[in-house]
Short mmCIF file of N, CA and C in Angstrom, two decimals:
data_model
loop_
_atom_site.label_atom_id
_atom_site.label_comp_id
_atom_site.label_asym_id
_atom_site.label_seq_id
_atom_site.Cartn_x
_atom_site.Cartn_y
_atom_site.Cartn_z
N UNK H 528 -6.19 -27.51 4.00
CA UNK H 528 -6.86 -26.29 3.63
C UNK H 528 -5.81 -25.18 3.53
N UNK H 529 -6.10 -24.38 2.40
CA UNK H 529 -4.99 -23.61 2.01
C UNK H 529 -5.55 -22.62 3.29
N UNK H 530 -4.36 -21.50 4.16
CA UNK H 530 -5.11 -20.43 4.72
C UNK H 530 -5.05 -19.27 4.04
N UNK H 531 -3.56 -18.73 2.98
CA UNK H 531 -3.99 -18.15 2.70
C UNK H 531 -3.25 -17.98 1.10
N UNK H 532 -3.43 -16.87 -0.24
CA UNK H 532 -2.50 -17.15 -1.20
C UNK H 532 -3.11 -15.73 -1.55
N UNK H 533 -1.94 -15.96 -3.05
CA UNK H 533 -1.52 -14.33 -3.80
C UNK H 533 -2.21 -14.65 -5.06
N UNK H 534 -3.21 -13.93 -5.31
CA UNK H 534 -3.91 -13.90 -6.65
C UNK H 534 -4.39 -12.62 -7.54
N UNK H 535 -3.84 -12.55 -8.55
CA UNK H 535 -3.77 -11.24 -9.04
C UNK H 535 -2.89 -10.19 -8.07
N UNK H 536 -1.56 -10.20 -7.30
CA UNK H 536 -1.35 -9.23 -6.58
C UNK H 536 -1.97 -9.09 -5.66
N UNK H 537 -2.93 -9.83 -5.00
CA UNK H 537 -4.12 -9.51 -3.99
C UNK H 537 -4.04 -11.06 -3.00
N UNK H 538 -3.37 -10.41 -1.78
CA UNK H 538 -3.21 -11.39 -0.63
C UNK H 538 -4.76 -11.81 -0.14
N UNK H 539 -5.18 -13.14 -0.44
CA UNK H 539 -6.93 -13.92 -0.39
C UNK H 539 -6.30 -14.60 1.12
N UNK H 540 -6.97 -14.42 2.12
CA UNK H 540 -6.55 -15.48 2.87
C UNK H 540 -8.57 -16.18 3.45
N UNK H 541 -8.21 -17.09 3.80
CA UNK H 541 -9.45 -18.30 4.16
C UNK H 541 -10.75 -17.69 5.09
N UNK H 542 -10.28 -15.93 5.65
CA UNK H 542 -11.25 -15.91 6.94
C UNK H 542 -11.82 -14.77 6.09
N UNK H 543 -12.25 -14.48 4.97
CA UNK H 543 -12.54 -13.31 4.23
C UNK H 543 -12.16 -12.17 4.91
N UNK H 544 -11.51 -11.64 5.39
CA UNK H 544 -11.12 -10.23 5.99
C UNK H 544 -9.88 -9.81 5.40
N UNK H 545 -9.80 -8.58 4.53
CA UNK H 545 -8.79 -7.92 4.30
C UNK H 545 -7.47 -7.50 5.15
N UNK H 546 -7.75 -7.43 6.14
CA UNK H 546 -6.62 -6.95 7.61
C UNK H 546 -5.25 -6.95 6.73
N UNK H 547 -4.88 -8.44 6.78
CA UNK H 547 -3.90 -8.88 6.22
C UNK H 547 -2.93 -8.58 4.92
N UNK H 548 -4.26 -8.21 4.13
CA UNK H 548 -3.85 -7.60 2.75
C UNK H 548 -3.50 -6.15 2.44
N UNK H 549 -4.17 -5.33 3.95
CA UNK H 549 -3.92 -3.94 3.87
C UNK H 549 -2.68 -3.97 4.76
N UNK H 550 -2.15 -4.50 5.69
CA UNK H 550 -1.10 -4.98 6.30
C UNK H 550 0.00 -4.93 5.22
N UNK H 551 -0.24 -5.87 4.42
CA UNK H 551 0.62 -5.94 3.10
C UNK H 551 0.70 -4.70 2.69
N UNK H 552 0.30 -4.02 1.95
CA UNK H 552 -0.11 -2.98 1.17
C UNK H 552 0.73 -2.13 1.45
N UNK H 553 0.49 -1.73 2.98
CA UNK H 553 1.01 -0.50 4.06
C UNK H 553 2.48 -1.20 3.62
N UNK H 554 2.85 -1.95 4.23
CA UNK H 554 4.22 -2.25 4.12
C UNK H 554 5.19 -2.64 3.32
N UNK H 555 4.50 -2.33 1.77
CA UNK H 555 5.01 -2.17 0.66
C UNK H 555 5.22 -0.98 0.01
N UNK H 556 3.94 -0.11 0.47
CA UNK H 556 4.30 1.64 0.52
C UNK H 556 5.85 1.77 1.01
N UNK H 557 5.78 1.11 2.52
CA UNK H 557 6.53 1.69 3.55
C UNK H 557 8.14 1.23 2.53
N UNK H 558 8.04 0.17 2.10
CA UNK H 558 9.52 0.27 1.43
C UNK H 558 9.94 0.85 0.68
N UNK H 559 8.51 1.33 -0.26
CA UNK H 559 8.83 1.79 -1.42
C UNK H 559 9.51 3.50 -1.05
N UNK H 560 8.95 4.31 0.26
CA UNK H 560 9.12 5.38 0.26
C UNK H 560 11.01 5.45 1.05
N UNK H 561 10.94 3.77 1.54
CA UNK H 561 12.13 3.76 2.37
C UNK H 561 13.25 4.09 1.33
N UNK H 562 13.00 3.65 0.03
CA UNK H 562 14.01 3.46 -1.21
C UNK H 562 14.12 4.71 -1.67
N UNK H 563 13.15 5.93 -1.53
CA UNK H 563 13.23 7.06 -1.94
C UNK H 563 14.05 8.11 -0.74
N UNK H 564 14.75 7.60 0.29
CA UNK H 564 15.00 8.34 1.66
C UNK H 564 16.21 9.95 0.74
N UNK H 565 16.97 9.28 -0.44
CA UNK H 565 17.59 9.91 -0.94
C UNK H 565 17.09 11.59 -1.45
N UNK H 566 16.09 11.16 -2.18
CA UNK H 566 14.94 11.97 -2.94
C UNK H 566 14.64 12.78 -1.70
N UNK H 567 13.59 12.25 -0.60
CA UNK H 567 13.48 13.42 0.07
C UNK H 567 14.15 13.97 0.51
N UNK H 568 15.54 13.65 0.67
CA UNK H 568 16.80 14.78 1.54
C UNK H 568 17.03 15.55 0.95
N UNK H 569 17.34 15.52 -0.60
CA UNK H 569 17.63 16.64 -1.90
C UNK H 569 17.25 17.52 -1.97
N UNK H 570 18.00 18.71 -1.72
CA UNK H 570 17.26 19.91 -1.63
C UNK H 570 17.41 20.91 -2.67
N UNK H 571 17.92 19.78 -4.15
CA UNK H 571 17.93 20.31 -5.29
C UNK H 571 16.46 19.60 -5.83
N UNK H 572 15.92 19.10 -5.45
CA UNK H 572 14.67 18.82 -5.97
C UNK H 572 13.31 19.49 -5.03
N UNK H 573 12.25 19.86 -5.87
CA UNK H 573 11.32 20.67 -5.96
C UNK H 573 9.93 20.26 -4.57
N UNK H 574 9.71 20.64 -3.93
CA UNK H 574 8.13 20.06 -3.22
C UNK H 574 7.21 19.84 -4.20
N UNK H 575 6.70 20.07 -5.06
CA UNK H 575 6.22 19.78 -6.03
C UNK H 575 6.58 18.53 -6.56
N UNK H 576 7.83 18.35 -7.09
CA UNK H 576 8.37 16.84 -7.67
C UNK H 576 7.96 15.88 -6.67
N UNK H 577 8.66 16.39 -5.44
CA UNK H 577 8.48 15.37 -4.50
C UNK H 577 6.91 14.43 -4.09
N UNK H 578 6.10 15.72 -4.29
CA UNK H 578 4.92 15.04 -3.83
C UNK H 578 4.33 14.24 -5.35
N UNK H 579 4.90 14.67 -6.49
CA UNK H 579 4.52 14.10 -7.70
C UNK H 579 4.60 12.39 -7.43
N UNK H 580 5.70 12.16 -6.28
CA UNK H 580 6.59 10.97 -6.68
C UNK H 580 5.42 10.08 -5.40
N UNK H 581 5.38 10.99 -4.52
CA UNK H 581 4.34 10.00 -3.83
C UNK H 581 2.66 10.24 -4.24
N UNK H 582 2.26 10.57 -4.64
CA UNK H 582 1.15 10.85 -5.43
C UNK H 582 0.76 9.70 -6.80
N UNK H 583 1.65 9.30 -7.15
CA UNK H 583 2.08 8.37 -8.19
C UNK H 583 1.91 7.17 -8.19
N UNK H 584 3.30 6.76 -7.94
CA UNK H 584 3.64 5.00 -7.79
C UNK H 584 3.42 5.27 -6.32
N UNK H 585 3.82 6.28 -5.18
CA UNK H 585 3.21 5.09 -3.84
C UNK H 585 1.60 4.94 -3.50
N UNK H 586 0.84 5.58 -3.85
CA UNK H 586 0.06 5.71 -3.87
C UNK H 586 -1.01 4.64 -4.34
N UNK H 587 -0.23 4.22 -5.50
CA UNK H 587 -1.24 2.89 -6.59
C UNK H 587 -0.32 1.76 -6.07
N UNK H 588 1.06 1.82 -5.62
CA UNK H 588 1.07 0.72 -4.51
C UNK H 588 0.22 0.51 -3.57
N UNK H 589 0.06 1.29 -2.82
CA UNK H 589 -0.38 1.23 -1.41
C UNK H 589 -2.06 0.63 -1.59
N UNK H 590 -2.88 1.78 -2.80
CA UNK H 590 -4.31 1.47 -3.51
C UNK H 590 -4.76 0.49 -4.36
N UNK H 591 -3.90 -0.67 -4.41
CA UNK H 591 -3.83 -1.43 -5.47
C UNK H 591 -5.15 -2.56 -4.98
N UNK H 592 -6.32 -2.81 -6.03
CA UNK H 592 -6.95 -3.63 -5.26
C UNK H 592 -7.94 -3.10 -4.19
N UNK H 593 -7.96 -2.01 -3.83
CA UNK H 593 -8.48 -1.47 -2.58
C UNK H 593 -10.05 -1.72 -2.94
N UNK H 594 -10.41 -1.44 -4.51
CA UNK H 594 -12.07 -1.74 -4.31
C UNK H 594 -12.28 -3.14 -3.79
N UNK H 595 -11.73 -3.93 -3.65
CA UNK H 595 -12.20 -4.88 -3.48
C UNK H 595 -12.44 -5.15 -1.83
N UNK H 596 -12.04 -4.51 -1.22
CA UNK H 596 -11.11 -4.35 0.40
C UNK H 596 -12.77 -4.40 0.69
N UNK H 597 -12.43 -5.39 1.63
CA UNK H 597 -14.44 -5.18 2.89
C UNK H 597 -14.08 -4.71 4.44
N UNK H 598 -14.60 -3.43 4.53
CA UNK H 598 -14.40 -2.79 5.91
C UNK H 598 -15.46 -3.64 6.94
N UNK H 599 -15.20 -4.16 7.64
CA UNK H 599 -15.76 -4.01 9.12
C UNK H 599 -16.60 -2.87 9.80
N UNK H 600 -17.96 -2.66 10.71
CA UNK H 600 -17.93 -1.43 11.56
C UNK H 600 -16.49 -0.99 12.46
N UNK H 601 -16.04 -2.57 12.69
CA UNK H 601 -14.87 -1.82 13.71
C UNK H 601 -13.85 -1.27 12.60
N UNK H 602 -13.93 -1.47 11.71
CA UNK H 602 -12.49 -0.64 10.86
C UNK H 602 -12.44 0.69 10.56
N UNK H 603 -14.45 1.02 10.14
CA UNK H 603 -14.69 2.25 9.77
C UNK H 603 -14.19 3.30 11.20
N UNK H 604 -13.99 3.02 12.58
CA UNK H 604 -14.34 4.18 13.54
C UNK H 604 -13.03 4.53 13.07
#
């Protein structure tokens, strides 16, 4: 039995619970903003730009798939 796989970009694993996939998600943001460490130090670039840049691509990283995401009561508190 498979437990778990990547389909469409979207981590499916065997126990239907997202956990795992938002796990993913988060920690694909988290690199993506790690790669930008440059960008935010620049203090030739704008607050404005900056938030353009996470507003953007990290954002539809992080949201990718999310309609599909099934909350739990315990997830919502």
């Amino acid at each position: 039995v498979v437990q778990s796989f990547v389909y469409l970009g979207s981590l499916i694993d065997n126990s239907g619970s997202c956990e795992n996939e938002i796990r993913q998600r988060i920690q694909q943001a988290r690199v993506a903003m790690t790669k930008l460490t440059k960008v935010w130090r620049d203090h030739n670039i704008t607050k404005p730009t900056k938030m353009s840049l996470v507003q953007s691509p990290l954002f539809s990283i992080f949201l990718y798939a999310s309609e599909t995401w099934t909350a739990k009561k315990a997830d919502q508190a």
